[in-house]
Amino acid sequence: AQSVAQPEDQVNVAEGNPLTVKCTYSVSGNPYLFWYVQYPNRGLQFLLKYITGDNLVKGSYGFEAEFNKSQTSFHLKKPSALVSDSALYFCAVRDISGNTPLVFGKGTRLSVIA
Amino acid sequence: NAGVTQTPKFQVLKTGQSMTLQCAQDMNHEYMSWYRQDPGMGLRLIHYSVGAGITDQGEVPNGYNVSRSTTEDFPLRLLSAAPSQTSVYFCASSYSSGRGTRDNEQFFGPGTRLTVL
């Protein structure tokens, strides 16, 4: 069975500092990995995905994520946080084979403090 | 494009009542799905559809029915509402590529906040 773990319920960071939101996954084969962001009272918005190729994936709003197969991780990063980055972030995984649907983590709330 | 639309935005039901949550997309996406979001639980898949006439169960299908008669619409029906179904419901869709929909990002609607008393 596939699963996603986001070990931190809450991450606090000062504006201008780098941020990291952690994600680890478990699949039987190789993964497709996604990050989504949810602003208050809104639906989820796609940020970036890893399908194949370069382990460093760049996405929207200056975010990037690094795929690490040996550590089964896909941490979300940004070099300089903005107050407007404050939101709920979800990691999601899907096995590239089989017919299993996308599985989401429980989410990490990011607060960027001015 | 309007993207993915959901109606209503808010709904209050009494236990035992039935209702349908509407979802429509105008992007000609083959794949559509319904999730519920509960505090500390993330998003859990209720039902999904890979095309018109085809539906399948997700992680938490009990108490919900779906149908997919057209590519555009994917309504979610609660036959007899229960307090445990109090949640925020999201509909999502994605397009199909050569690998199917497996590597494609999903587009989410704004959600329906449902309270069952």
Tab-separated table of C-alpha atoms in Angstrom:
chain	number	residue	atom	x	y	z
A	1	ALA	CA	0.000	0.000	0.000
A	2	GLN	CA	1.174	3.520	-0.676
A	3	SER	CA	1.370	6.204	2.004
A	4	VAL	CA	2.679	9.678	2.696
A	5	ALA	CA	3.980	11.108	5.957
A	6	GLN	CA	4.306	14.786	6.759
A	7	PRO	CA	5.988	14.644	10.171
A	8	GLU	CA	5.357	18.272	11.131
A	9	ASP	CA	1.862	19.595	11.737
A	10	GLN	CA	3.190	23.155	11.921
A	11	VAL	CA	6.292	24.929	10.639
A	12	ASN	CA	7.142	28.473	11.686
A	13	VAL	CA	9.731	30.542	9.861
A	14	ALA	CA	10.735	34.188	9.814
A	15	GLU	CA	10.191	36.159	6.643
A	16	GLY	CA	13.296	36.112	4.460
A	17	ASN	CA	14.599	32.863	5.949
A	18	PRO	CA	14.714	29.602	4.006
A	19	LEU	CA	11.869	27.170	4.601
A	20	THR	CA	11.552	23.406	4.392
A	21	VAL	CA	8.386	21.336	4.619
A	22	LYS	CA	9.131	17.655	4.981
A	23	CYS	CA	7.533	14.705	3.209
A	24	THR	CA	8.387	11.021	3.129
A	25	TYR	CA	6.582	8.398	1.123
A	26	SER	CA	6.117	4.675	0.742
A	27	VAL	CA	5.208	2.905	-2.491
A	28	SER	CA	5.849	-0.594	-3.761
A	29	GLY	CA	7.343	0.618	-7.031
A	30	ASN	CA	8.490	4.018	-8.246
A	31	PRO	CA	6.569	7.152	-7.278
A	32	TYR	CA	4.934	10.120	-8.841
A	33	LEU	CA	5.143	12.882	-6.212
A	34	PHE	CA	3.206	16.114	-5.893
A	35	TRP	CA	3.001	19.185	-3.689
A	36	TYR	CA	-0.195	21.200	-3.324
A	37	VAL	CA	-0.949	24.368	-1.355
A	38	GLN	CA	-4.236	25.394	0.241
A	39	TYR	CA	-4.927	28.992	1.206
A	40	PRO	CA	-7.711	29.714	3.731
A	41	ASN	CA	-11.196	28.833	2.490
A	42	ARG	CA	-9.874	27.778	-0.907
A	43	GLY	CA	-9.361	24.540	-2.796
A	44	LEU	CA	-5.933	23.014	-3.279
A	45	GLN	CA	-3.580	24.439	-5.892
A	46	PHE	CA	-0.846	22.485	-7.637
A	47	LEU	CA	2.720	23.605	-6.871
A	48	LEU	CA	5.048	21.063	-8.465
A	49	LYS	CA	5.552	17.408	-9.275
A	50	TYR	CA	8.270	14.827	-9.712
A	51	ILE	CA	7.739	12.342	-12.517
A	52	THR	CA	11.201	11.357	-13.689
A	53	GLY	CA	14.553	12.899	-14.496
A	54	ASP	CA	16.240	15.656	-12.488
A	55	ASN	CA	15.839	15.119	-8.759
A	56	LEU	CA	15.427	18.862	-8.146
A	57	VAL	CA	12.028	20.059	-9.300
A	58	LYS	CA	11.130	23.731	-9.593
A	59	GLY	CA	7.549	24.888	-9.284
A	60	SER	CA	5.263	27.844	-8.787
A	61	TYR	CA	5.933	30.869	-6.541
A	62	GLY	CA	9.662	30.087	-6.191
A	63	PHE	CA	9.161	26.711	-4.536
A	64	GLU	CA	11.281	23.686	-5.309
A	65	ALA	CA	11.463	20.118	-4.057
A	66	GLU	CA	14.184	17.515	-4.028
A	67	PHE	CA	13.445	13.876	-4.721
A	68	ASN	CA	15.668	11.539	-2.704
A	69	LYS	CA	15.044	7.918	-3.565
A	70	SER	CA	17.349	6.436	-0.933
A	71	GLN	CA	15.621	8.383	1.835
A	72	THR	CA	12.177	8.121	0.182
A	73	SER	CA	11.723	11.853	0.695
A	74	PHE	CA	10.376	14.774	-1.292
A	75	HIS	CA	10.909	17.852	0.858
A	76	LEU	CA	9.518	21.209	-0.255
A	77	LYS	CA	11.877	24.182	-0.056
A	78	LYS	CA	12.066	27.883	-0.729
A	79	PRO	CA	15.206	30.014	-0.317
A	80	SER	CA	13.429	33.072	1.115
A	81	ALA	CA	10.005	32.836	2.741
A	82	LEU	CA	7.267	35.432	2.301
A	83	VAL	CA	4.382	36.172	4.645
A	84	SER	CA	2.086	35.331	1.722
A	85	ASP	CA	3.484	31.771	1.715
A	86	SER	CA	1.566	31.098	4.933
A	87	ALA	CA	-0.833	28.267	4.061
A	88	LEU	CA	-1.486	24.538	4.397
A	89	TYR	CA	0.807	22.348	2.311
A	90	PHE	CA	0.043	18.812	1.174
A	91	CYS	CA	2.371	16.180	-0.218
A	92	ALA	CA	0.845	13.426	-2.361
A	93	VAL	CA	2.108	10.215	-3.955
A	94	ARG	CA	0.978	7.742	-6.553
A	95	ASP	CA	2.681	4.538	-7.649
A	96	ILE	CA	3.623	4.731	-11.333
A	97	SER	CA	2.327	1.214	-11.882
A	98	GLY	CA	-0.929	-0.376	-10.939
A	99	ASN	CA	-4.222	1.394	-10.604
A	100	THR	CA	-4.010	3.056	-7.210
A	101	PRO	CA	-5.284	6.630	-6.893
A	102	LEU	CA	-3.389	9.576	-5.449
A	103	VAL	CA	-2.777	9.500	-1.682
A	104	PHE	CA	-2.367	12.735	0.291
A	105	GLY	CA	-0.490	13.434	3.482
A	106	LYS	CA	-2.226	15.063	6.433
A	107	GLY	CA	-0.820	18.472	5.632
A	108	THR	CA	1.652	20.891	7.219
A	109	ARG	CA	0.634	24.382	8.227
A	110	LEU	CA	3.322	26.914	7.358
A	111	SER	CA	3.367	30.238	9.184
A	112	VAL	CA	5.755	32.909	7.981
A	113	ILE	CA	6.256	35.625	10.547
A	114	ALA	CA	7.140	39.174	9.535
B	1	ASN	CA	-12.574	28.644	-18.416
B	2	ALA	CA	-14.424	28.454	-15.133
B	3	GLY	CA	-12.307	25.449	-14.126
B	4	VAL	CA	-13.897	23.216	-11.488
B	5	THR	CA	-17.083	24.559	-9.938
B	6	GLN	CA	-18.928	23.211	-6.906
B	7	THR	CA	-22.363	23.998	-5.516
B	8	PRO	CA	-23.478	24.745	-2.910
B	9	LYS	CA	-20.653	26.430	-0.978
B	10	PHE	CA	-22.328	25.783	2.377
B	11	GLN	CA	-25.025	23.351	3.459
B	12	VAL	CA	-26.610	22.352	6.749
B	13	LEU	CA	-28.541	19.076	6.894
B	14	LYS	CA	-30.390	17.171	9.542
B	15	THR	CA	-29.529	13.551	10.212
B	16	GLY	CA	-31.263	11.318	7.693
B	17	GLN	CA	-31.732	13.947	5.004
B	18	SER	CA	-30.407	13.393	1.517
B	19	MET	CA	-28.694	15.797	-0.820
B	20	THR	CA	-26.485	16.037	-3.881
B	21	LEU	CA	-23.254	17.987	-4.075
B	22	GLN	CA	-22.708	19.233	-7.581
B	23	CYS	CA	-19.378	19.324	-9.406
B	24	ALA	CA	-18.702	20.444	-12.958
B	25	GLN	CA	-15.584	21.116	-15.010
B	26	ASP	CA	-15.194	22.752	-18.401
B	27	MET	CA	-11.670	21.553	-19.211
B	28	ASN	CA	-12.717	18.278	-20.882
B	29	HIS	CA	-10.890	16.308	-18.189
B	30	GLU	CA	-11.471	12.583	-18.163
B	31	TYR	CA	-10.556	12.003	-14.535
B	32	MET	CA	-12.707	13.382	-11.722
B	33	SER	CA	-12.705	12.672	-8.016
B	34	TRP	CA	-14.297	13.573	-4.700
B	35	TYR	CA	-12.364	14.095	-1.469
B	36	ARG	CA	-13.337	14.991	2.038
B	37	GLN	CA	-11.094	17.091	4.248
B	38	ASP	CA	-11.223	16.745	8.006
B	39	PRO	CA	-8.898	18.389	10.571
B	40	GLY	CA	-5.758	16.322	11.111
B	41	MET	CA	-6.825	13.796	8.469
B	42	GLY	CA	-5.708	15.460	5.270
B	43	LEU	CA	-7.693	14.646	2.147
B	44	ARG	CA	-9.338	11.267	1.808
B	45	LEU	CA	-10.638	9.956	-1.477
B	46	ILE	CA	-14.346	9.086	-1.560
B	47	HIS	CA	-15.032	8.099	-5.181
B	48	TYR	CA	-13.398	8.694	-8.517
B	49	SER	CA	-14.129	8.342	-12.210
B	50	VAL	CA	-11.768	7.771	-15.142
B	51	GLY	CA	-14.387	8.707	-17.718
B	52	ALA	CA	-18.088	8.964	-18.462
B	53	GLY	CA	-19.920	5.864	-17.319
B	54	ILE	CA	-17.047	4.624	-15.141
B	55	THR	CA	-16.790	5.124	-11.384
B	56	ASP	CA	-14.855	3.442	-8.600
B	57	GLN	CA	-14.570	3.590	-4.835
B	58	GLY	CA	-11.846	5.379	-2.964
B	59	GLU	CA	-10.703	5.127	0.630
B	60	VAL	CA	-13.966	6.197	2.339
B	61	PRO	CA	-16.930	5.431	0.030
B	62	ASN	CA	-19.534	4.338	2.586
B	63	GLY	CA	-22.583	6.589	2.706
B	64	TYR	CA	-21.869	8.193	-0.663
B	65	ASN	CA	-22.951	7.449	-4.223
B	66	VAL	CA	-21.689	8.887	-7.487
B	67	SER	CA	-22.503	8.715	-11.179
B	68	ARG	CA	-20.782	10.045	-14.288
B	69	SER	CA	-23.216	10.417	-17.155
B	70	THR	CA	-21.220	13.163	-18.885
B	71	THR	CA	-17.566	14.178	-19.025
B	72	GLU	CA	-18.381	17.525	-17.398
B	73	ASP	CA	-20.405	16.534	-14.327
B	74	PHE	CA	-19.667	14.325	-11.336
B	75	PRO	CA	-22.313	14.694	-8.591
B	76	LEU	CA	-21.871	13.224	-5.120
B	77	ARG	CA	-24.992	11.956	-3.360
B	78	LEU	CA	-25.539	11.527	0.349
B	79	LEU	CA	-28.517	9.198	0.697
B	80	SER	CA	-29.023	9.509	4.470
B	81	ALA	CA	-26.774	12.107	6.060
B	82	ALA	CA	-25.003	11.352	9.338
B	83	PRO	CA	-23.067	13.672	11.688
B	84	SER	CA	-19.879	11.774	10.742
B	85	GLN	CA	-20.277	13.220	7.254
B	86	THR	CA	-19.754	16.759	8.519
B	87	SER	CA	-16.739	17.849	6.511
B	88	VAL	CA	-15.438	19.977	3.683
B	89	TYR	CA	-15.858	18.276	0.317
B	90	PHE	CA	-13.617	18.918	-2.660
B	91	CYS	CA	-14.090	17.875	-6.233
B	92	ALA	CA	-11.037	17.603	-8.493
B	93	SER	CA	-10.303	16.789	-12.117
B	94	SER	CA	-7.281	16.079	-14.290
B	95	TYR	CA	-6.557	15.469	-17.949
B	96	SER	CA	-5.293	12.277	-19.486
B	97	SER	CA	-1.923	11.950	-21.195
B	98	GLY	CA	-0.182	9.027	-22.809
B	99	ARG	CA	0.411	7.596	-19.344
B	100	GLY	CA	-3.243	8.061	-18.472
B	101	THR	CA	-3.861	10.418	-15.594
B	102	ARG	CA	-1.220	9.039	-13.253
B	103	ASP	CA	1.318	11.830	-13.597
B	104	ASN	CA	-1.037	14.742	-14.145
B	105	GLU	CA	-1.848	17.371	-11.547
B	106	GLN	CA	-5.385	17.728	-10.319
B	107	PHE	CA	-7.445	20.907	-10.447
B	108	PHE	CA	-9.584	21.452	-7.367
B	109	GLY	CA	-12.899	23.187	-6.893
B	110	PRO	CA	-13.470	25.702	-4.061
B	111	GLY	CA	-15.154	23.166	-1.808
B	112	THR	CA	-18.514	22.601	-0.112
B	113	ARG	CA	-18.690	22.931	3.657
B	114	LEU	CA	-21.310	20.486	4.935
B	115	THR	CA	-22.662	20.319	8.473
B	116	VAL	CA	-24.939	17.470	9.543
B	117	LEU	CA	-26.842	18.079	12.762
